[in-house]
Amino acid sequence: MNDIPTVDSDGAARRLSALIRKRTVSSREPEAVDWAEFEAFRAILPELYPETHRALERTVVGGHAMLYRWKGRAPGEPLVLMAHYDVVPASDEGWERPAFSGDVHDGAVWGRGSIDTKCTLVCAFEAVEALLKAGFTPERDVYLSFGHDEETGGRGAPAIVAHLEGLGVKPGLVLDEGGAVVRGVFPGVEKPLAMVGVAEKGVTDIELSVRSQGGHSSTPPRRGAAWRLARAITRLEARPFPASFPAATRLMFSRIAPHAPAGLRLVLGNLWLFEPLLLMVFGRAGGELGAMCRTTMAVTMLQGSDAANVLPAVAKAVVNVRVAIGQSVESVVERMKAVIDDPLVELRVLLPGEPSPVSELSGPRFDALSATIAELYPDAVVAPYVVMGGTDARHYARVSSTVYRFSPFELSKAERASMHAVNERLPVASLAKGVEFYLRLIRRVG
């Protein structure tokens, strides 16, 4: 593709900086959200990207989510590029540069949202703006889908999908945040890995509660509410969900195997023989490796009495469950009840979230995405994987079988760790490469 427009990396950095300064912090409590910041974010976009806003049709859906349509020359299944412009809260404490400064410092754009995910929104806009200036019109429609509340469970993206369904639009390739180009994930694998999310685990919150008469702590009963709740938690910890590898993870291993050291290559390349051993190792390791092979449970909230000398009338715990591919919220609840084995412990699903369907692991759209990655990162090994967290992409799975999760940046371990933490930043060079990725993908697919 010799006619790819030149990327204005400094301009892209300035525009990302301006958007980071809009404090689009989402919250599960609508009254806690400063909606004026969201409106200001949307208001500045035509100034930053005038050609895009002259040529594309923008629809605001669900109050604050945005859908842009770039009309193509012919009918066909459109390309959908996704991002979300809400961010998680941040104070300046611990940051080297203020959290919402958007400072361009030491070769990087700093601030909340610089990676998650105002950067991909900017990359999409930069690519469309440059292609419009070059006189390019896509073969088929291109949609830009930008949610406003992904960080809090997301009603914006479902509203966009419902809107497209109402118009009879059936998307082709859909691309959202997810994996990236990473190093050092697998021991001894020196090549960079371009991890493409093809599905995501379900995210479900389940409340455990035990009721009692309460009373004064000077006369405690045997096996009170707190004890019973603690026993339920320890039983869950002692019996984790069974481990298994979904097809996408097996394919990931097969892609990585040729580039692994001899011992690991032997194991990954012969799962028919070594899978039980690998499952045992991953399961015992816990952390990210353990999460790759099973439904996980994490107790994140505990509640008892409000005073040191008062027995709790109700003891509660919230368990955050990441439901593995092939399981369901219903099957998870039933197993948890069986493991706890105590009728006095009540289980209530607070926030259900099923795992997404697995997108196609081969075919023209996956191949087009892989080819674009290979052009920008020729040394990288493209491998599918299951995303551990939740993204807005899961909502598109009901209208497309080719929904992928990949952010076109090579991110260091420190950069990945900065998301939802302090010192979130994206190198300007990485941002420029992301713009080129979208330029090439639109030319190839759009």
Coordinates of C-alpha atoms in Angstrom, one line a residue:
M1 CA 0.0 0.0 0.0
N2 CA 2.2 2.8 -1.3
D3 CA -0.5 5.5 -1.2
I4 CA -0.9 5.6 2.6
P5 CA -1.0 9.2 3.8
T6 CA 1.8 10.5 6.0
V7 CA 1.0 10.4 9.7
D8 CA 1.1 13.7 11.5
S9 CA 2.5 12.3 14.8
D10 CA 2.9 15.7 16.5
G11 CA -0.6 16.8 15.5
A12 CA -2.1 13.5 16.7
A13 CA -0.3 13.9 20.1
R14 CA -1.7 17.5 20.5
R15 CA -5.2 16.4 19.7
L16 CA -5.0 13.4 22.1
S17 CA -3.7 15.8 24.7
A18 CA -6.7 18.1 24.2
L19 CA -9.1 15.2 24.6
I20 CA -7.4 13.9 27.8
R21 CA -8.0 17.3 29.4
K22 CA -11.7 16.6 29.2
R23 CA -12.5 14.8 32.4
T24 CA -14.9 12.2 31.1
V25 CA -15.0 10.1 34.3
S26 CA -17.8 7.6 34.3
S27 CA -19.6 6.3 37.4
R28 CA -22.3 3.8 38.2
E29 CA -24.1 6.7 39.9
P30 CA -25.3 9.0 37.2
E31 CA -25.6 11.9 39.5
A32 CA -21.8 11.6 40.2
V33 CA -20.9 12.1 36.6
D34 CA -20.0 15.6 35.3
W35 CA -21.9 15.4 32.0
A36 CA -20.7 18.8 31.0
E37 CA -17.2 17.3 30.5
F38 CA -18.7 14.7 28.1
E39 CA -20.5 17.4 26.2
A40 CA -17.3 19.4 26.0
F41 CA -15.5 16.4 24.7
R42 CA -18.0 16.0 21.9
A43 CA -18.1 19.7 21.2
I44 CA -14.4 19.9 20.5
L45 CA -14.2 17.1 18.0
P46 CA -15.4 19.1 15.0
E47 CA -12.7 21.6 15.7
L48 CA -10.0 18.9 15.9
Y49 CA -11.3 16.9 12.9
P50 CA -13.2 19.2 10.6
E51 CA -13.1 17.1 7.4
T52 CA -14.5 14.1 9.3
H53 CA -17.3 16.1 10.7
R54 CA -18.2 17.5 7.3
A55 CA -18.2 14.2 5.5
L56 CA -19.5 11.7 8.1
E57 CA -22.9 11.5 9.7
R58 CA -22.8 11.6 13.5
T59 CA -25.6 10.2 15.6
V60 CA -25.6 10.6 19.4
V61 CA -27.1 7.5 20.9
G62 CA -28.3 6.8 24.4
G63 CA -27.5 10.4 25.4
H64 CA -23.7 10.4 25.0
A65 CA -22.5 7.5 22.9
M66 CA -21.4 8.5 19.4
L67 CA -21.8 6.6 16.1
Y68 CA -20.3 8.0 12.9
R69 CA -21.1 6.6 9.4
W70 CA -18.7 7.0 6.5
K71 CA -20.8 6.1 3.5
G72 CA -19.1 3.7 1.1
R73 CA -19.4 3.3 -2.6
A74 CA -21.3 0.1 -2.6
P75 CA -23.4 -2.0 -0.2
G76 CA -21.7 -4.6 1.9
E77 CA -21.0 -5.6 5.5
P78 CA -19.3 -2.5 7.1
L79 CA -16.1 -2.1 9.1
V80 CA -16.7 -1.0 12.7
L81 CA -13.9 0.7 14.6
M82 CA -14.7 1.0 18.4
A83 CA -13.3 2.9 21.4
H84 CA -14.7 4.4 24.5
Y85 CA -14.1 7.9 25.7
D86 CA -15.0 7.5 29.4
V87 CA -12.2 6.9 31.9
V88 CA -11.8 5.7 35.4
P89 CA -11.3 8.2 38.2
A90 CA -7.8 9.6 39.0
S91 CA -6.2 12.0 41.4
D92 CA -2.8 13.6 40.8
E93 CA -1.3 11.7 43.8
G94 CA 1.6 9.5 42.7
W95 CA 1.6 10.8 39.1
E96 CA 4.7 12.3 37.6
R97 CA 2.5 14.5 35.4
P98 CA -1.0 15.6 36.5
A99 CA -3.6 12.9 35.7
F100 CA -5.7 15.1 33.3
S101 CA -2.9 17.4 32.0
G102 CA -2.5 15.7 28.7
D103 CA 1.1 16.7 28.9
V104 CA 3.4 15.8 26.0
H105 CA 6.5 15.0 28.0
D106 CA 9.6 12.9 27.5
G107 CA 8.2 11.6 24.2
A108 CA 4.9 10.5 25.5
V109 CA 1.3 11.8 26.0
W110 CA 0.5 11.6 29.7
G111 CA -2.9 11.3 31.4
R112 CA -5.9 9.2 32.1
G113 CA -7.3 7.7 28.9
S114 CA -4.0 8.0 27.0
I115 CA -4.1 4.2 26.6
D116 CA -7.6 3.3 27.8
T117 CA -8.9 4.3 25.2
K118 CA -8.9 7.8 24.0
C119 CA -5.8 6.8 22.0
T120 CA -7.7 4.5 19.7
L121 CA -10.5 7.0 19.2
V122 CA -7.8 9.5 18.1
C123 CA -6.1 6.9 15.9
A124 CA -9.5 6.3 14.1
F125 CA -10.2 10.0 13.7
E126 CA -6.7 10.7 12.5
A127 CA -6.9 8.0 9.9
V128 CA -10.3 9.0 8.6
E129 CA -9.3 12.7 8.5
A130 CA -6.1 11.9 6.5
L131 CA -7.9 9.6 4.1
L132 CA -10.6 12.2 3.4
K133 CA -8.0 14.8 2.7
A134 CA -6.4 12.4 0.3
G135 CA -9.7 12.0 -1.5
F136 CA -10.3 8.4 -0.5
T137 CA -13.8 6.9 -0.3
P138 CA -14.2 3.4 1.2
E139 CA -15.7 0.6 -0.9
R140 CA -18.3 -0.1 1.8
D141 CA -19.5 1.8 4.9
V142 CA -17.1 2.4 7.8
Y143 CA -18.6 3.1 11.2
L144 CA -16.9 4.7 14.2
S145 CA -18.5 3.5 17.4
F146 CA -17.6 5.4 20.6
G147 CA -19.2 4.4 23.9
H148 CA -19.4 6.7 26.9
D149 CA -19.7 4.3 29.8
E150 CA -17.6 1.2 29.1
E151 CA -15.8 1.5 32.5
T152 CA -19.1 1.1 34.4
G153 CA -20.7 -1.8 32.5
G154 CA -21.8 0.1 29.5
R155 CA -25.3 1.1 28.2
G156 CA -23.9 3.2 25.4
A157 CA -22.5 0.4 23.3
P158 CA -25.7 -1.8 23.6
A159 CA -27.7 1.3 22.5
I160 CA -25.5 1.7 19.4
V161 CA -25.9 -2.0 18.5
A162 CA -29.6 -1.7 19.0
H163 CA -29.6 1.4 16.7
L164 CA -27.7 -0.5 14.0
E165 CA -30.0 -3.4 14.3
G166 CA -33.0 -1.1 13.8
L167 CA -31.4 0.1 10.6
G168 CA -30.7 -3.4 9.4
V169 CA -27.0 -3.0 9.5
K170 CA -25.0 -6.2 9.8
P171 CA -21.3 -5.4 10.6
G172 CA -18.4 -7.3 9.1
L173 CA -15.1 -6.8 10.9
V174 CA -15.5 -5.2 14.3
L175 CA -12.4 -4.0 16.1
D176 CA -12.2 -2.8 19.7
E177 CA -9.6 -2.5 22.5
G178 CA -8.1 -5.7 24.0
G179 CA -4.8 -7.2 23.2
A180 CA -1.7 -5.4 22.0
V181 CA 1.8 -6.2 20.8
V182 CA 3.6 -7.4 23.9
R183 CA 6.9 -9.0 25.0
G184 CA 7.9 -11.2 27.9
V185 CA 4.5 -12.8 28.4
F186 CA 5.7 -16.4 27.9
P187 CA 9.1 -17.4 29.4
G188 CA 11.8 -17.6 26.8
V189 CA 9.7 -16.4 23.9
E190 CA 11.7 -13.4 22.6
K191 CA 9.6 -12.5 19.6
P192 CA 6.8 -9.9 20.2
L193 CA 3.3 -11.3 20.4
A194 CA 0.4 -9.6 18.8
M195 CA -2.4 -10.8 21.0
V196 CA -5.8 -10.6 19.3
G197 CA -8.8 -11.1 21.6
V198 CA -11.4 -13.3 20.0
A199 CA -13.7 -13.6 23.0
E200 CA -14.0 -12.4 26.5
K201 CA -14.9 -14.0 29.8
G202 CA -18.2 -13.0 31.5
V203 CA -18.0 -10.6 34.4
T204 CA -20.5 -11.4 37.2
D205 CA -20.9 -10.1 40.7
I206 CA -22.5 -12.5 43.2
E207 CA -23.4 -11.6 46.8
L208 CA -23.1 -14.1 49.6
S209 CA -25.1 -13.2 52.7
V210 CA -25.9 -14.8 56.1
R211 CA -28.5 -13.5 58.5
S212 CA -28.6 -13.8 62.2
Q213 CA -30.3 -12.2 65.3
G214 CA -27.3 -10.0 66.0
G215 CA -26.9 -8.9 69.6
H216 CA -24.0 -8.0 71.9
S217 CA -20.6 -9.4 71.2
S218 CA -20.1 -10.3 74.9
T219 CA -22.4 -13.3 74.4
P220 CA -21.6 -14.6 71.0
P221 CA -23.3 -17.7 69.6
R222 CA -21.5 -20.6 68.2
R223 CA -21.0 -20.4 64.5
G224 CA -22.5 -16.9 64.0
A225 CA -23.1 -15.1 60.7
A226 CA -19.5 -14.0 60.2
W227 CA -18.2 -17.5 60.9
R228 CA -20.6 -19.0 58.5
L229 CA -19.7 -16.5 55.8
A230 CA -16.0 -17.0 56.4
R231 CA -16.5 -20.8 56.0
A232 CA -18.3 -20.3 52.8
I233 CA -15.5 -18.2 51.4
T234 CA -12.8 -20.6 52.5
R235 CA -14.7 -23.5 50.9
L236 CA -14.8 -21.6 47.6
E237 CA -11.1 -20.8 47.8
A238 CA -10.3 -24.5 48.5
R239 CA -12.3 -25.8 45.5
P240 CA -11.6 -23.6 42.5
F241 CA -13.4 -24.3 39.2
P242 CA -12.0 -27.1 37.1
A243 CA -9.3 -26.1 34.6
S244 CA -9.6 -26.5 30.9
F245 CA -8.3 -24.7 27.7
P246 CA -10.8 -23.4 25.2
A247 CA -10.1 -23.8 21.5
A248 CA -8.8 -20.2 21.2
T249 CA -6.2 -20.8 23.9
R250 CA -5.1 -24.0 22.2
L251 CA -4.6 -22.2 19.0
M252 CA -2.7 -19.5 20.8
F253 CA -0.3 -22.1 22.1
S254 CA 0.2 -23.6 18.7
R255 CA 1.0 -20.2 17.2
I256 CA 3.5 -19.5 20.0
A257 CA 5.1 -23.0 20.1
P258 CA 7.5 -22.6 17.2
H259 CA 9.1 -19.5 18.8
A260 CA 9.4 -21.0 22.3
P261 CA 12.5 -22.6 23.9
A262 CA 12.9 -26.3 23.2
G263 CA 11.2 -27.6 26.4
L264 CA 8.3 -25.2 26.2
R265 CA 8.0 -25.8 22.5
L266 CA 7.7 -29.5 23.1
V267 CA 4.9 -29.0 25.6
L268 CA 2.9 -26.3 23.6
G269 CA 3.3 -28.2 20.4
N270 CA 2.0 -31.5 21.7
L271 CA -1.0 -30.6 23.8
W272 CA -2.6 -34.0 23.0
L273 CA 0.0 -35.4 25.4
F274 CA 1.0 -32.6 27.8
E275 CA -2.3 -30.7 28.3
P276 CA -3.0 -32.3 31.7
L277 CA 0.4 -31.3 32.9
L278 CA 0.0 -27.7 31.5
L279 CA -3.4 -27.3 33.1
M280 CA -1.9 -28.4 36.5
V281 CA 1.0 -25.9 36.2
F282 CA -1.3 -23.0 35.1
G283 CA -3.9 -23.8 37.8
R284 CA -1.3 -23.9 40.6
A285 CA 0.4 -20.7 39.3
G286 CA -2.7 -18.6 39.8
G287 CA -2.7 -15.0 38.6
E288 CA -2.9 -14.5 34.9
L289 CA -1.9 -18.1 34.1
G290 CA -4.6 -19.4 36.3
A291 CA -7.2 -17.1 34.9
M292 CA -6.4 -18.4 31.4
C293 CA -7.7 -21.9 32.2
R294 CA -10.7 -21.6 34.5
T295 CA -13.6 -19.5 35.9
T296 CA -12.1 -17.4 38.6
M297 CA -13.5 -16.0 41.9
A298 CA -12.3 -13.1 43.9
V299 CA -13.9 -11.8 47.1
T300 CA -13.7 -8.1 46.7
M301 CA -16.1 -6.7 49.3
L302 CA -16.9 -7.7 52.9
Q303 CA -19.5 -6.2 55.2
G304 CA -20.4 -7.1 58.8
S305 CA -21.3 -5.1 61.9
D306 CA -20.9 -1.3 62.1
A307 CA -19.4 -1.5 65.6
A308 CA -16.7 -3.6 67.3
N309 CA -19.0 -4.8 70.1
V310 CA -22.1 -5.6 68.0
L311 CA -22.8 -8.9 66.3
P312 CA -23.7 -8.5 62.6
A313 CA -27.4 -9.1 61.8
V314 CA -26.2 -9.7 58.2
A315 CA -22.8 -10.6 57.1
K316 CA -22.1 -10.1 53.3
A317 CA -19.4 -10.7 50.8
V318 CA -19.3 -9.9 47.1
V319 CA -17.5 -12.3 44.8
N320 CA -16.4 -11.0 41.5
V321 CA -16.5 -14.0 39.1
R322 CA -14.9 -14.1 35.6
V323 CA -16.9 -16.8 33.8
A324 CA -14.9 -18.9 31.4
I325 CA -15.8 -19.7 27.8
G326 CA -18.2 -22.7 27.8
Q327 CA -19.8 -21.9 31.1
S328 CA -22.7 -19.7 32.2
V329 CA -23.8 -17.6 35.1
E330 CA -26.4 -20.2 36.0
S331 CA -23.8 -23.0 36.0
V332 CA -21.5 -20.9 38.1
V333 CA -24.1 -20.2 40.7
E334 CA -25.1 -23.8 40.9
R335 CA -21.6 -25.0 41.5
M336 CA -20.9 -22.3 44.1
K337 CA -24.0 -23.4 46.0
A338 CA -22.8 -27.0 45.9
V339 CA -19.3 -26.1 47.1
I340 CA -20.6 -23.9 49.9
D341 CA -23.1 -26.6 50.9
D342 CA -24.9 -24.4 53.5
P343 CA -28.6 -23.5 53.1
L344 CA -28.1 -20.5 55.4
V345 CA -25.8 -18.8 53.0
E346 CA -27.8 -17.0 50.4
L347 CA -26.5 -16.3 46.9
R348 CA -27.7 -13.4 44.8
V349 CA -26.5 -12.4 41.4
L350 CA -26.0 -8.6 41.5
L351 CA -24.6 -8.0 38.0
P352 CA -24.9 -10.9 35.5
G353 CA -22.5 -11.1 32.6
E354 CA -22.2 -14.1 30.3
P355 CA -19.0 -14.9 28.4
S356 CA -19.0 -13.7 24.8
P357 CA -19.2 -16.0 21.8
V358 CA -15.9 -16.9 20.2
S359 CA -15.3 -15.0 17.0
E360 CA -14.1 -16.8 13.9
L361 CA -10.5 -18.0 14.3
S362 CA -9.8 -17.9 10.6
G363 CA -11.3 -16.5 7.4
P364 CA -11.0 -13.3 5.3
R365 CA -11.6 -10.8 8.1
F366 CA -9.3 -12.4 10.6
D367 CA -6.7 -12.7 7.8
A368 CA -7.1 -9.0 6.9
L369 CA -6.6 -8.0 10.5
S370 CA -3.5 -10.3 10.8
A371 CA -2.1 -9.0 7.5
T372 CA -2.4 -5.4 8.7
I373 CA -0.7 -6.3 12.0
A374 CA 2.1 -8.0 10.0
E375 CA 2.7 -4.9 7.9
L376 CA 3.3 -2.7 11.0
Y377 CA 4.9 -5.4 13.2
P378 CA 6.6 -7.8 10.8
D379 CA 8.4 -9.6 13.7
A380 CA 5.3 -10.2 15.7
V381 CA 3.5 -13.5 16.1
V382 CA -0.2 -13.0 15.7
A383 CA -2.0 -15.2 18.2
P384 CA -5.7 -15.3 19.4
Y385 CA -6.5 -15.2 23.1
V386 CA -9.5 -14.9 25.5
V387 CA -9.7 -11.4 27.1
M388 CA -9.9 -11.7 30.9
G389 CA -11.7 -8.3 31.4
G390 CA -14.9 -6.9 29.9
T391 CA -15.1 -4.6 26.9
D392 CA -17.9 -3.0 24.8
A393 CA -17.0 -5.4 22.0
R394 CA -19.1 -8.2 23.6
H395 CA -22.3 -6.3 22.7
Y396 CA -21.5 -6.5 19.0
A397 CA -21.2 -10.3 19.2
R398 CA -25.0 -10.6 18.7
V399 CA -24.7 -9.0 15.2
S400 CA -21.3 -10.2 14.0
S401 CA -19.2 -13.3 14.2
T402 CA -16.0 -11.4 13.5
V403 CA -15.5 -9.2 16.6
Y404 CA -11.9 -8.7 17.6
R405 CA -10.1 -7.0 20.4
F406 CA -6.7 -5.5 19.5
S407 CA -5.1 -2.2 20.3
P408 CA -2.4 -1.5 17.6
F409 CA 0.4 -0.5 20.0
E410 CA 3.5 -2.2 21.3
L411 CA 3.1 -1.7 25.0
S412 CA 5.7 -2.4 27.6
K413 CA 4.8 -4.1 30.9
A414 CA 4.9 -0.7 32.7
E415 CA 2.6 0.9 30.1
R416 CA 0.1 -1.9 30.4
A417 CA 0.3 -1.7 34.2
S418 CA -0.5 2.1 34.0
M419 CA -4.0 1.5 32.8
H420 CA -6.4 2.2 35.8
A421 CA -3.2 3.1 37.8
V422 CA -0.8 6.1 38.0
N423 CA 1.3 7.5 35.2
E424 CA -0.8 6.3 32.3
R425 CA 1.0 7.4 29.2
L426 CA 1.5 6.4 25.5
P427 CA 4.7 7.2 23.5
V428 CA 4.1 9.5 20.6
A429 CA 5.8 7.0 18.3
S430 CA 3.3 4.3 19.4
L431 CA 0.4 6.7 18.7
A432 CA 1.7 7.4 15.2
K433 CA 2.0 3.7 14.5
G434 CA -1.6 3.2 15.7
V435 CA -2.7 5.9 13.2
E436 CA -0.9 4.1 10.4
F437 CA -2.5 0.8 11.5
Y438 CA -6.0 2.3 11.1
L439 CA -5.0 3.9 7.8
R440 CA -3.9 0.5 6.4
L441 CA -6.9 -1.4 7.9
I442 CA -9.4 1.0 6.4
R443 CA -7.7 0.8 3.0
R444 CA -7.7 -2.9 3.2
V445 CA -11.2 -3.7 4.6
G446 CA -13.2 -0.5 4.1

